[in-house]
mmCIF file of C-alpha atoms and ligand atoms in Angstrom:
data_model
loop_
_atom_site.group_PDB
_atom_site.id
_atom_site.type_symbol
_atom_site.label_atom_id
_atom_site.label_comp_id
_atom_site.label_asym_id
_atom_site.label_seq_id
_atom_site.Cartn_x
_atom_site.Cartn_y
_atom_site.Cartn_z
ATOM 1 C CA MET A 1 6.209 -20.905 -40.142
ATOM 2 C CA GLY A 2 3.304 -19.135 -41.848
ATOM 3 C CA LYS A 3 1.113 -16.587 -40.237
ATOM 4 C CA ILE A 4 -1.488 -17.541 -37.628
ATOM 5 C CA HIS A 5 -4.956 -16.579 -38.856
ATOM 6 C CA ASN A 6 -7.667 -15.237 -36.589
ATOM 7 C CA ILE A 7 -11.023 -16.988 -36.829
ATOM 8 C CA GLY A 8 -14.267 -15.652 -35.382
ATOM 9 C CA VAL A 9 -16.861 -18.349 -34.702
ATOM 10 C CA LEU A 10 -20.571 -17.492 -34.496
ATOM 11 C CA ILE A 11 -22.841 -19.906 -32.647
ATOM 12 C CA SER A 12 -26.288 -20.219 -31.132
ATOM 13 C CA GLY A 13 -26.118 -23.600 -29.405
ATOM 14 C CA SER A 14 -24.035 -26.562 -28.323
ATOM 15 C CA GLY A 15 -20.927 -25.643 -30.281
ATOM 16 C CA SER A 16 -19.623 -29.128 -31.034
ATOM 17 C CA ASN A 17 -18.281 -27.838 -34.361
ATOM 18 C CA LEU A 18 -16.683 -24.940 -32.508
ATOM 19 C CA GLN A 19 -15.012 -27.535 -30.272
ATOM 20 C CA ALA A 20 -13.693 -29.427 -33.285
ATOM 21 C CA ILE A 21 -12.211 -26.179 -34.629
ATOM 22 C CA ILE A 22 -10.681 -25.258 -31.257
ATOM 23 C CA ASP A 23 -9.180 -28.753 -30.977
ATOM 24 C CA ALA A 24 -7.762 -28.681 -34.516
ATOM 25 C CA CYS A 25 -6.091 -25.329 -33.788
ATOM 26 C CA ALA A 26 -4.704 -26.600 -30.476
ATOM 27 C CA ALA A 27 -3.337 -29.719 -32.182
ATOM 28 C CA GLY A 28 -1.574 -27.548 -34.766
ATOM 29 C CA LYS A 29 -3.610 -29.031 -37.627
ATOM 30 C CA ILE A 30 -4.767 -25.532 -38.587
ATOM 31 C CA LYS A 31 -2.450 -22.520 -38.500
ATOM 32 C CA ALA A 32 -5.097 -20.423 -36.825
ATOM 33 C CA ARG A 33 -6.562 -19.456 -33.513
ATOM 34 C CA VAL A 34 -10.180 -18.917 -32.532
ATOM 35 C CA ALA A 35 -9.894 -15.233 -31.652
ATOM 36 C CA CYS A 36 -13.461 -14.857 -30.377
ATOM 37 C CA VAL A 37 -16.751 -16.707 -30.135
ATOM 38 C CA ILE A 38 -19.998 -14.775 -30.445
ATOM 39 C CA SER A 39 -23.446 -16.131 -29.649
ATOM 40 C CA ASN A 40 -26.826 -14.484 -30.051
ATOM 41 C CA LYS A 41 -28.043 -16.779 -27.248
ATOM 42 C CA GLU A 42 -26.781 -16.214 -23.728
ATOM 43 C CA ASP A 43 -27.201 -19.842 -22.653
ATOM 44 C CA ALA A 44 -25.432 -21.382 -25.671
ATOM 45 C CA TYR A 45 -23.127 -24.116 -24.357
ATOM 46 C CA GLY A 46 -20.593 -23.125 -26.988
ATOM 47 C CA LEU A 47 -19.865 -19.973 -24.945
ATOM 48 C CA GLU A 48 -18.843 -22.214 -22.066
ATOM 49 C CA ARG A 49 -16.627 -24.252 -24.382
ATOM 50 C CA ALA A 50 -14.917 -21.010 -25.431
ATOM 51 C CA ARG A 51 -14.391 -19.891 -21.833
ATOM 52 C CA LEU A 52 -12.929 -23.283 -20.936
ATOM 53 C CA ALA A 53 -10.448 -22.861 -23.791
ATOM 54 C CA GLY A 54 -9.551 -19.335 -22.680
ATOM 55 C CA ILE A 55 -11.190 -17.739 -25.711
ATOM 56 C CA PRO A 56 -13.168 -14.474 -25.433
ATOM 57 C CA ALA A 57 -16.848 -15.531 -25.342
ATOM 58 C CA LEU A 58 -19.323 -12.805 -26.172
ATOM 59 C CA HIS A 59 -23.073 -12.688 -26.022
ATOM 60 C CA LEU A 60 -24.540 -10.286 -28.582
ATOM 61 C CA ASP A 61 -28.301 -10.360 -28.164
ATOM 62 C CA HIS A 62 -30.047 -9.810 -31.504
ATOM 63 C CA ARG A 63 -33.141 -8.588 -29.657
ATOM 64 C CA ALA A 64 -31.231 -5.504 -28.554
ATOM 65 C CA TYR A 65 -30.982 -4.302 -32.177
ATOM 66 C CA THR A 66 -33.611 -2.731 -34.400
ATOM 67 C CA GLY A 67 -32.973 -4.964 -37.397
ATOM 68 C CA ARG A 68 -30.747 -7.534 -39.054
ATOM 69 C CA GLU A 69 -28.435 -4.897 -40.552
ATOM 70 C CA SER A 70 -27.778 -3.109 -37.283
ATOM 71 C CA TYR A 71 -27.148 -6.447 -35.574
ATOM 72 C CA ASP A 72 -24.697 -7.394 -38.308
ATOM 73 C CA GLN A 73 -22.970 -4.021 -37.921
ATOM 74 C CA ALA A 74 -22.382 -4.899 -34.269
ATOM 75 C CA LEU A 75 -21.061 -8.311 -35.303
ATOM 76 C CA VAL A 76 -18.664 -6.728 -37.797
ATOM 77 C CA ALA A 77 -17.416 -4.220 -35.213
ATOM 78 C CA THR A 78 -16.750 -7.000 -32.708
ATOM 79 C CA LEU A 79 -15.070 -9.276 -35.252
ATOM 80 C CA ARG A 80 -12.848 -6.367 -36.335
ATOM 81 C CA GLU A 81 -11.856 -5.730 -32.714
ATOM 82 C CA PHE A 82 -10.395 -9.229 -32.676
ATOM 83 C CA ASP A 83 -8.717 -8.846 -36.104
ATOM 84 C CA VAL A 84 -10.784 -11.680 -37.504
ATOM 85 C CA GLU A 85 -10.010 -12.748 -41.069
ATOM 86 C CA LEU A 86 -12.331 -15.733 -41.388
ATOM 87 C CA VAL A 87 -15.839 -15.940 -39.952
ATOM 88 C CA ALA A 88 -17.067 -19.488 -39.301
ATOM 89 C CA LEU A 89 -20.795 -19.932 -38.748
ATOM 90 C CA ALA A 90 -21.256 -23.013 -36.600
ATOM 91 C CA GLY A 91 -24.897 -23.539 -35.745
ATOM 92 C CA PHE A 92 -25.574 -19.782 -35.844
ATOM 93 C CA MET A 93 -29.345 -19.546 -36.139
ATOM 94 C CA ARG A 94 -29.573 -16.102 -37.715
ATOM 95 C CA ILE A 95 -30.013 -14.966 -41.280
ATOM 96 C CA ILE A 96 -27.056 -12.753 -42.060
ATOM 97 C CA THR A 97 -27.078 -9.722 -44.347
ATOM 98 C CA PRO A 98 -24.714 -8.138 -46.888
ATOM 99 C CA VAL A 99 -23.449 -5.951 -44.030
ATOM 100 C CA LEU A 100 -21.490 -8.945 -42.728
ATOM 101 C CA LEU A 101 -20.802 -10.509 -46.123
ATOM 102 C CA ASP A 102 -19.402 -7.290 -47.635
ATOM 103 C CA ALA A 103 -17.150 -6.784 -44.618
ATOM 104 C CA PHE A 104 -15.672 -10.293 -45.081
ATOM 105 C CA PRO A 105 -15.801 -11.044 -48.814
ATOM 106 C CA MET A 106 -15.523 -14.796 -49.532
ATOM 107 C CA SER A 107 -14.437 -15.162 -45.943
ATOM 108 C CA VAL A 108 -17.632 -16.338 -44.253
ATOM 109 C CA MET A 109 -18.103 -20.113 -44.072
ATOM 110 C CA ASN A 110 -20.999 -22.226 -42.893
ATOM 111 C CA ILE A 111 -21.603 -25.902 -42.216
ATOM 112 C CA HIS A 112 -24.931 -27.397 -43.205
ATOM 113 C CA PRO A 113 -26.085 -30.916 -42.239
ATOM 114 C CA ALA A 114 -27.091 -32.042 -45.744
ATOM 115 C CA LEU A 115 -25.559 -32.625 -49.131
ATOM 116 C CA LEU A 116 -26.434 -29.279 -50.693
ATOM 117 C CA PRO A 117 -28.231 -28.316 -52.844
ATOM 118 C CA SER A 118 -30.532 -30.969 -51.340
ATOM 119 C CA PHE A 119 -32.348 -30.021 -48.175
ATOM 120 C CA PRO A 120 -31.349 -26.411 -47.459
ATOM 121 C CA GLY A 121 -32.871 -24.569 -44.508
ATOM 122 C CA LEU A 122 -34.007 -25.878 -41.157
ATOM 123 C CA HIS A 123 -34.238 -29.529 -40.049
ATOM 124 C CA ALA A 124 -32.151 -30.820 -42.951
ATOM 125 C CA GLN A 125 -31.755 -34.284 -41.407
ATOM 126 C CA ARG A 126 -35.521 -34.591 -40.918
ATOM 127 C CA GLN A 127 -36.059 -33.450 -44.498
ATOM 128 C CA ALA A 128 -33.694 -36.174 -45.753
ATOM 129 C CA LEU A 129 -35.463 -38.865 -43.695
ATOM 130 C CA GLU A 130 -38.926 -37.767 -44.768
ATOM 131 C CA TYR A 131 -37.839 -37.646 -48.404
ATOM 132 C CA GLY A 132 -36.530 -41.198 -48.225
ATOM 133 C CA ALA A 133 -32.952 -40.274 -49.171
ATOM 134 C CA LYS A 134 -30.495 -43.175 -48.917
ATOM 135 C CA VAL A 135 -27.433 -40.951 -48.595
ATOM 136 C CA ALA A 136 -27.120 -37.894 -46.372
ATOM 137 C CA GLY A 137 -24.167 -35.843 -45.215
ATOM 138 C CA CYS A 138 -22.822 -32.368 -44.647
ATOM 139 C CA THR A 139 -21.527 -29.439 -46.656
ATOM 140 C CA VAL A 140 -19.059 -26.678 -45.839
ATOM 141 C CA HIS A 141 -19.666 -23.693 -48.088
ATOM 142 C CA PHE A 142 -18.893 -20.038 -48.438
ATOM 143 C CA VAL A 143 -21.884 -17.957 -47.459
ATOM 144 C CA ASP A 144 -23.657 -15.772 -49.989
ATOM 145 C CA CYS A 145 -26.926 -13.855 -49.793
ATOM 146 C CA GLY A 146 -29.112 -16.954 -50.161
ATOM 147 C CA THR A 147 -29.978 -19.644 -47.656
ATOM 148 C CA ASP A 148 -27.331 -22.386 -47.911
ATOM 149 C CA THR A 149 -26.622 -21.492 -51.544
ATOM 150 C CA GLY A 150 -22.975 -20.358 -51.534
ATOM 151 C CA PRO A 151 -20.015 -22.028 -53.292
ATOM 152 C CA ILE A 152 -19.356 -25.524 -51.927
ATOM 153 C CA ILE A 153 -15.941 -26.155 -50.361
ATOM 154 C CA LEU A 154 -16.149 -29.720 -49.005
ATOM 155 C CA GLN A 155 -18.817 -32.356 -48.563
ATOM 156 C CA ALA A 156 -18.967 -35.708 -46.794
ATOM 157 C CA ALA A 157 -21.592 -38.395 -47.283
ATOM 158 C CA VAL A 158 -23.020 -40.895 -44.799
ATOM 159 C CA PRO A 159 -25.579 -43.645 -45.370
ATOM 160 C CA VAL A 160 -29.148 -43.311 -44.165
ATOM 161 C CA LEU A 161 -29.819 -46.590 -42.369
ATOM 162 C CA GLU A 162 -33.114 -48.378 -41.938
ATOM 163 C CA GLY A 163 -34.679 -47.388 -38.653
ATOM 164 C CA ASP A 164 -32.713 -44.127 -38.411
ATOM 165 C CA SER A 165 -34.257 -41.387 -36.301
ATOM 166 C CA GLU A 166 -33.415 -37.728 -36.648
ATOM 167 C CA GLU A 167 -31.062 -38.212 -33.680
ATOM 168 C CA THR A 168 -29.156 -41.229 -35.010
ATOM 169 C CA LEU A 169 -28.782 -39.686 -38.458
ATOM 170 C CA SER A 170 -27.696 -36.339 -36.985
ATOM 171 C CA ALA A 171 -25.052 -38.054 -34.852
ATOM 172 C CA ARG A 172 -23.645 -39.888 -37.897
ATOM 173 C CA ILE A 173 -23.541 -36.635 -39.864
ATOM 174 C CA GLN A 174 -21.951 -34.700 -36.984
ATOM 175 C CA LYS A 175 -18.968 -37.041 -36.883
ATOM 176 C CA GLU A 176 -18.250 -35.984 -40.448
ATOM 177 C CA GLU A 177 -18.960 -32.312 -39.685
ATOM 178 C CA HIS A 178 -16.255 -32.362 -37.031
ATOM 179 C CA ARG A 179 -13.780 -33.685 -39.596
ATOM 180 C CA VAL A 180 -14.609 -31.566 -42.654
ATOM 181 C CA TYR A 181 -15.130 -28.159 -41.017
ATOM 182 C CA PRO A 182 -11.585 -27.957 -39.582
ATOM 183 C CA GLU A 183 -10.266 -29.307 -42.896
ATOM 184 C CA ALA A 184 -12.066 -26.580 -44.877
ATOM 185 C CA ILE A 185 -10.624 -23.976 -42.519
ATOM 186 C CA ARG A 186 -7.150 -25.445 -42.959
ATOM 187 C CA LEU A 187 -7.491 -25.174 -46.743
ATOM 188 C CA PHE A 188 -8.621 -21.544 -46.390
ATOM 189 C CA THR A 189 -5.814 -20.549 -44.050
ATOM 190 C CA GLU A 190 -3.226 -22.192 -46.302
ATOM 191 C CA GLY A 191 -4.554 -20.276 -49.325
ATOM 192 C CA LEU A 192 -5.610 -23.476 -51.060
ATOM 193 C CA LEU A 193 -9.156 -22.422 -52.012
ATOM 194 C CA ASP A 194 -9.552 -20.792 -55.393
ATOM 195 C CA VAL A 195 -13.080 -19.490 -55.958
ATOM 196 C CA SER A 196 -14.350 -18.800 -59.450
ATOM 197 C CA GLY A 197 -18.078 -18.102 -59.542
ATOM 198 C CA ARG A 198 -19.730 -21.077 -57.847
ATOM 199 C CA ILE A 199 -16.731 -23.318 -58.288
ATOM 200 C CA VAL A 200 -14.193 -23.765 -55.518
ATOM 201 C CA ALA A 201 -10.988 -25.402 -56.734
ATOM 202 C CA VAL A 202 -9.127 -27.096 -53.899
ATOM 203 C CA GLY A 203 -5.361 -27.066 -54.188
ATOM 204 C CA SER A 204 -2.965 -29.333 -52.357
HETATM 205 C C1 LIG B 1 -24.754 -28.644 -37.023
HETATM 206 O O1 LIG B 1 -25.528 -29.760 -37.330
HETATM 207 C C2 LIG B 1 -24.513 -27.823 -38.239
HETATM 208 O O2 LIG B 1 -24.469 -28.569 -39.409
HETATM 209 C C3 LIG B 1 -25.706 -26.909 -38.263
HETATM 210 O O3 LIG B 1 -25.973 -26.614 -36.912
HETATM 211 C C4 LIG B 1 -25.497 -27.691 -36.102
HETATM 212 C C5 LIG B 1 -24.601 -27.090 -35.057
HETATM 213 O O4 LIG B 1 -24.182 -28.044 -34.115
HETATM 214 N N1 LIG B 1 -25.431 -25.717 -39.035
HETATM 215 P P1 LIG B 1 -23.113 -27.646 -33.019
HETATM 216 O O5 LIG B 1 -23.659 -26.449 -32.266
HETATM 217 O O6 LIG B 1 -21.829 -27.331 -33.718
HETATM 218 O O7 LIG B 1 -23.018 -28.848 -32.130
#
């Protein structure tokens, strides 16, 4: 029996990825627990998901802080309170600063709904459709100072089908998100990710 790792999940919305992580922990697929969920939005449904699972659900309103750094300081303080070792961004609609990244070196992950480095930033699925891409997907990566630029951990591809809307493509991608995000966390908690520059070697 290895140690149980504490994960802090940051959200702004529905939290379906959060749910996938909670479920994977509950099923024993990941040796970890979601120690706290923090949202910058009070009405994020993900907070309700956390409460239903008996997980501390905190609203930290970014508007109450003078800048990104001071907000991130509050995030770090809260994550430390819960002994968090891995921070998982799951639909967290905030640009984060080195204040958070330096506090959790190579221990902040994000999921992005595109095959990076294609289509970083907002509305990735719409970008893929408008570009005419035939393959789309999702990427789990470590977070660095750029927007969706950090070392890639796992990716999954899905086809773009004729007649796809942003909604149908997003739904197809989300199915894969819910599979690869818990898997990336499992690899992290089992010490199977070896990062060298941009390259993440995945052990088994
Ligand atoms: C996902 O599409 C994820 O890739 C992106 O934000 C969305 C969050 O969805 N970063 P949910 O809140 O986990 O349902």
